[in-house]
Amino acid sequence: DADVTQTPRNRITKTGKRIMLECSQTKGHDRMYWYRQDPGLGLRLIYYSFDVKDINKGEISDGYSVSRQAQAKFSLSLESAIPNQTALYFCATSANQETQYFGPGTRLLVL
Amino acid sequence: AQSVTQLDSQVPVFEEAPVELRCNYSSSVSVYLFWYVQYPNQGLQLLLKYLSGSTLVESINGFEAEFNKSQTSFHLRKPSVHISDTAEYFCAVRAPGAGSYQLTFGKGTKLSVIP
């Protein structure tokens, strides 16, 4: 079984809809992250969490919110989706300053 | 703050030829360096990393990268590529330390191996 899982893997939604992307990990890591990937721009950090009670904004947090429900679960929400949020979203985990391990990604299309 | 520049957005190369994917970084402090690979329709996988010690690091599938502090580079090389190496490669950097969180990525280099 994969160490970092993301659901759904693909999602199509309409402008203005609220959607949630979920991430679960079995690695026992304290740190979790949400990134978005856009063609030609690499990955950019949206939010990160060092533990259940610690959540921080990343480089591009506007229009997004997160919830750390447990050590193993970190959800990303788009409160009112807009077309420029169409992207590939990745969840990642790490233990302290060690290597980050990525999930398979969620491909989101906002119409 | 750190930044990463991957000088080539696309690199086509014939099968069994050598390849070098270039990565330069900017940082006011010492850094950890990483190369991640993303195969088509998949997530990112760690290819290799430099934390300390020997400046030459190797992956299990024949890639290697050398940390050059004076040139602030961490170029990725393979002496003979295979079709299965076709993927997008991302260089990333972060500052060491327990409080550090920011993994800064380059924009990626798409490696296309031509039969």
PDB file of C-alpha atoms in Angstrom, chain B:
ATOM      1  CA  ALA B   1      15.471  32.662   1.290  1.00  0.00           C
ATOM      2  CA  GLN B   2      16.533  30.228  -1.380  1.00  0.00           C
ATOM      3  CA  SER B   3      15.899  30.026  -5.101  1.00  0.00           C
ATOM      4  CA  VAL B   4      16.528  27.368  -7.735  1.00  0.00           C
ATOM      5  CA  THR B   5      17.174  27.771 -11.442  1.00  0.00           C
ATOM      6  CA  GLN B   6      16.905  24.866 -13.837  1.00  0.00           C
ATOM      7  CA  LEU B   7      18.501  26.171 -16.973  1.00  0.00           C
ATOM      8  CA  ASP B   8      16.768  23.902 -19.475  1.00  0.00           C
ATOM      9  CA  SER B   9      13.018  23.375 -19.622  1.00  0.00           C
ATOM     10  CA  GLN B  10      13.320  20.509 -22.120  1.00  0.00           C
ATOM     11  CA  VAL B  11      16.198  18.178 -22.954  1.00  0.00           C
ATOM     12  CA  PRO B  12      15.867  15.674 -25.799  1.00  0.00           C
ATOM     13  CA  VAL B  13      18.544  12.989 -25.956  1.00  0.00           C
ATOM     14  CA  PHE B  14      19.037   9.767 -27.855  1.00  0.00           C
ATOM     15  CA  GLU B  15      18.902   6.455 -26.046  1.00  0.00           C
ATOM     16  CA  GLU B  16      22.282   5.354 -24.637  1.00  0.00           C
ATOM     17  CA  ALA B  17      23.690   8.884 -24.910  1.00  0.00           C
ATOM     18  CA  PRO B  18      24.889  10.798 -21.827  1.00  0.00           C
ATOM     19  CA  VAL B  19      22.791  13.566 -20.313  1.00  0.00           C
ATOM     20  CA  GLU B  20      23.288  16.445 -17.892  1.00  0.00           C
ATOM     21  CA  LEU B  21      20.401  18.354 -16.334  1.00  0.00           C
ATOM     22  CA  ARG B  22      21.576  21.614 -14.871  1.00  0.00           C
ATOM     23  CA  CYS B  23      20.577  23.112 -11.547  1.00  0.00           C
ATOM     24  CA  ASN B  24      21.878  26.255  -9.878  1.00  0.00           C
ATOM     25  CA  TYR B  25      20.725  27.590  -6.546  1.00  0.00           C
ATOM     26  CA  SER B  26      20.955  30.775  -4.561  1.00  0.00           C
ATOM     27  CA  SER B  27      21.076  30.867  -0.784  1.00  0.00           C
ATOM     28  CA  SER B  28      22.611  32.950   1.992  1.00  0.00           C
ATOM     29  CA  VAL B  29      23.018  29.849   4.179  1.00  0.00           C
ATOM     30  CA  SER B  30      24.168  26.291   3.670  1.00  0.00           C
ATOM     31  CA  VAL B  31      21.584  24.073   2.037  1.00  0.00           C
ATOM     32  CA  TYR B  32      20.339  20.583   1.490  1.00  0.00           C
ATOM     33  CA  LEU B  33      19.867  19.689  -2.195  1.00  0.00           C
ATOM     34  CA  PHE B  34      17.485  17.234  -3.838  1.00  0.00           C
ATOM     35  CA  TRP B  35      16.548  15.867  -7.210  1.00  0.00           C
ATOM     36  CA  TYR B  36      13.011  14.548  -7.644  1.00  0.00           C
ATOM     37  CA  VAL B  37      11.671  12.705 -10.693  1.00  0.00           C
ATOM     38  CA  GLN B  38       8.095  12.716 -11.934  1.00  0.00           C
ATOM     39  CA  TYR B  39       7.175   9.999 -14.412  1.00  0.00           C
ATOM     40  CA  PRO B  40       4.150  10.629 -16.668  1.00  0.00           C
ATOM     41  CA  ASN B  41       0.911  10.746 -14.677  1.00  0.00           C
ATOM     42  CA  GLN B  42       2.633  10.012 -11.391  1.00  0.00           C
ATOM     43  CA  GLY B  43       3.697  11.901  -8.269  1.00  0.00           C
ATOM     44  CA  LEU B  44       7.210  13.026  -7.394  1.00  0.00           C
ATOM     45  CA  GLN B  45       9.768  10.495  -6.245  1.00  0.00           C
ATOM     46  CA  LEU B  46      13.063  11.314  -4.566  1.00  0.00           C
ATOM     47  CA  LEU B  47      15.923  10.470  -6.896  1.00  0.00           C
ATOM     48  CA  LEU B  48      18.886  11.531  -4.767  1.00  0.00           C
ATOM     49  CA  LYS B  49      19.890  14.057  -2.145  1.00  0.00           C
ATOM     50  CA  TYR B  50      22.884  15.864  -0.736  1.00  0.00           C
ATOM     51  CA  LEU B  51      22.842  16.653   2.975  1.00  0.00           C
ATOM     52  CA  SER B  52      26.547  16.612   3.898  1.00  0.00           C
ATOM     53  CA  GLY B  53      29.724  14.621   3.366  1.00  0.00           C
ATOM     54  CA  SER B  54      30.788  13.459  -0.074  1.00  0.00           C
ATOM     55  CA  THR B  55      29.840  15.975  -2.717  1.00  0.00           C
ATOM     56  CA  LEU B  56      29.066  13.223  -5.241  1.00  0.00           C
ATOM     57  CA  VAL B  57      25.811  11.388  -4.627  1.00  0.00           C
ATOM     58  CA  GLU B  58      24.347   8.529  -6.616  1.00  0.00           C
ATOM     59  CA  SER B  59      20.929   7.003  -7.198  1.00  0.00           C
ATOM     60  CA  ILE B  60      20.121   3.327  -7.600  1.00  0.00           C
ATOM     61  CA  ASN B  61      19.257   3.723 -11.292  1.00  0.00           C
ATOM     62  CA  GLY B  62      22.538   5.197 -12.483  1.00  0.00           C
ATOM     63  CA  PHE B  63      22.046   8.929 -11.987  1.00  0.00           C
ATOM     64  CA  GLU B  64      24.555  10.984 -10.049  1.00  0.00           C
ATOM     65  CA  ALA B  65      24.808  14.602  -8.957  1.00  0.00           C
ATOM     66  CA  GLU B  66      27.695  16.630  -7.664  1.00  0.00           C
ATOM     67  CA  PHE B  67      27.391  19.457  -5.183  1.00  0.00           C
ATOM     68  CA  ASN B  68      29.657  22.336  -6.195  1.00  0.00           C
ATOM     69  CA  LYS B  69      29.601  24.987  -3.503  1.00  0.00           C
ATOM     70  CA  SER B  70      31.764  27.504  -5.359  1.00  0.00           C
ATOM     71  CA  GLN B  71      29.524  27.380  -8.425  1.00  0.00           C
ATOM     72  CA  THR B  72      26.326  26.900  -6.372  1.00  0.00           C
ATOM     73  CA  SER B  73      25.358  24.018  -8.627  1.00  0.00           C
ATOM     74  CA  PHE B  74      23.931  20.524  -8.279  1.00  0.00           C
ATOM     75  CA  HIS B  75      23.839  19.152 -11.816  1.00  0.00           C
ATOM     76  CA  LEU B  76      22.321  15.737 -12.493  1.00  0.00           C
ATOM     77  CA  ARG B  77      24.119  13.358 -14.857  1.00  0.00           C
ATOM     78  CA  LYS B  78      23.713   9.915 -16.345  1.00  0.00           C
ATOM     79  CA  PRO B  79      26.313   8.379 -18.660  1.00  0.00           C
ATOM     80  CA  SER B  80      23.808   6.369 -20.714  1.00  0.00           C
ATOM     81  CA  VAL B  81      20.065   7.054 -20.680  1.00  0.00           C
ATOM     82  CA  HIS B  82      17.261   4.579 -21.247  1.00  0.00           C
ATOM     83  CA  ILE B  83      13.781   5.076 -22.643  1.00  0.00           C
ATOM     84  CA  SER B  84      12.412   4.577 -19.138  1.00  0.00           C
ATOM     85  CA  ASP B  85      14.258   7.705 -17.962  1.00  0.00           C
ATOM     86  CA  THR B  86      11.778   9.865 -19.864  1.00  0.00           C
ATOM     87  CA  ALA B  87      10.264  12.037 -17.144  1.00  0.00           C
ATOM     88  CA  GLU B  88      10.306  15.501 -15.646  1.00  0.00           C
ATOM     89  CA  TYR B  89      13.100  16.216 -13.182  1.00  0.00           C
ATOM     90  CA  PHE B  90      12.915  18.785 -10.411  1.00  0.00           C
ATOM     91  CA  CYS B  91      15.811  20.216  -8.449  1.00  0.00           C
ATOM     92  CA  ALA B  92      14.944  21.434  -4.944  1.00  0.00           C
ATOM     93  CA  VAL B  93      16.722  23.122  -2.057  1.00  0.00           C
ATOM     94  CA  ARG B  94      16.028  23.702   1.605  1.00  0.00           C
ATOM     95  CA  ALA B  95      17.911  25.117   4.529  1.00  0.00           C
ATOM     96  CA  PRO B  96      19.022  22.649   7.217  1.00  0.00           C
ATOM     97  CA  GLY B  97      17.693  22.886  10.762  1.00  0.00           C
ATOM     98  CA  ALA B  98      14.735  21.517  12.683  1.00  0.00           C
ATOM     99  CA  GLY B  99      12.714  24.670  12.137  1.00  0.00           C
ATOM    100  CA  SER B 100      13.201  24.717   8.396  1.00  0.00           C
ATOM    101  CA  TYR B 101      10.235  23.741   6.298  1.00  0.00           C
ATOM    102  CA  GLN B 102      10.527  25.448   2.943  1.00  0.00           C
ATOM    103  CA  LEU B 103      11.442  23.129   0.092  1.00  0.00           C
ATOM    104  CA  THR B 104      11.983  25.396  -2.896  1.00  0.00           C
ATOM    105  CA  PHE B 105      11.626  23.781  -6.317  1.00  0.00           C
ATOM    106  CA  GLY B 106      12.976  24.690  -9.702  1.00  0.00           C
ATOM    107  CA  LYS B 107      10.554  24.834 -12.615  1.00  0.00           C
ATOM    108  CA  GLY B 108      11.516  21.399 -13.865  1.00  0.00           C
ATOM    109  CA  THR B 109      13.334  19.892 -16.846  1.00  0.00           C
ATOM    110  CA  LYS B 110      11.536  17.502 -19.150  1.00  0.00           C
ATOM    111  CA  LEU B 111      13.872  14.767 -20.315  1.00  0.00           C
ATOM    112  CA  SER B 112      12.768  13.018 -23.495  1.00  0.00           C
ATOM    113  CA  VAL B 113      14.743   9.951 -24.508  1.00  0.00           C
ATOM    114  CA  ILE B 114      14.548   9.243 -28.215  1.00  0.00           C
ATOM    115  CA  PRO B 115      14.816   5.638 -29.429  1.00  0.00           C
TER     116      PRO B 115
END
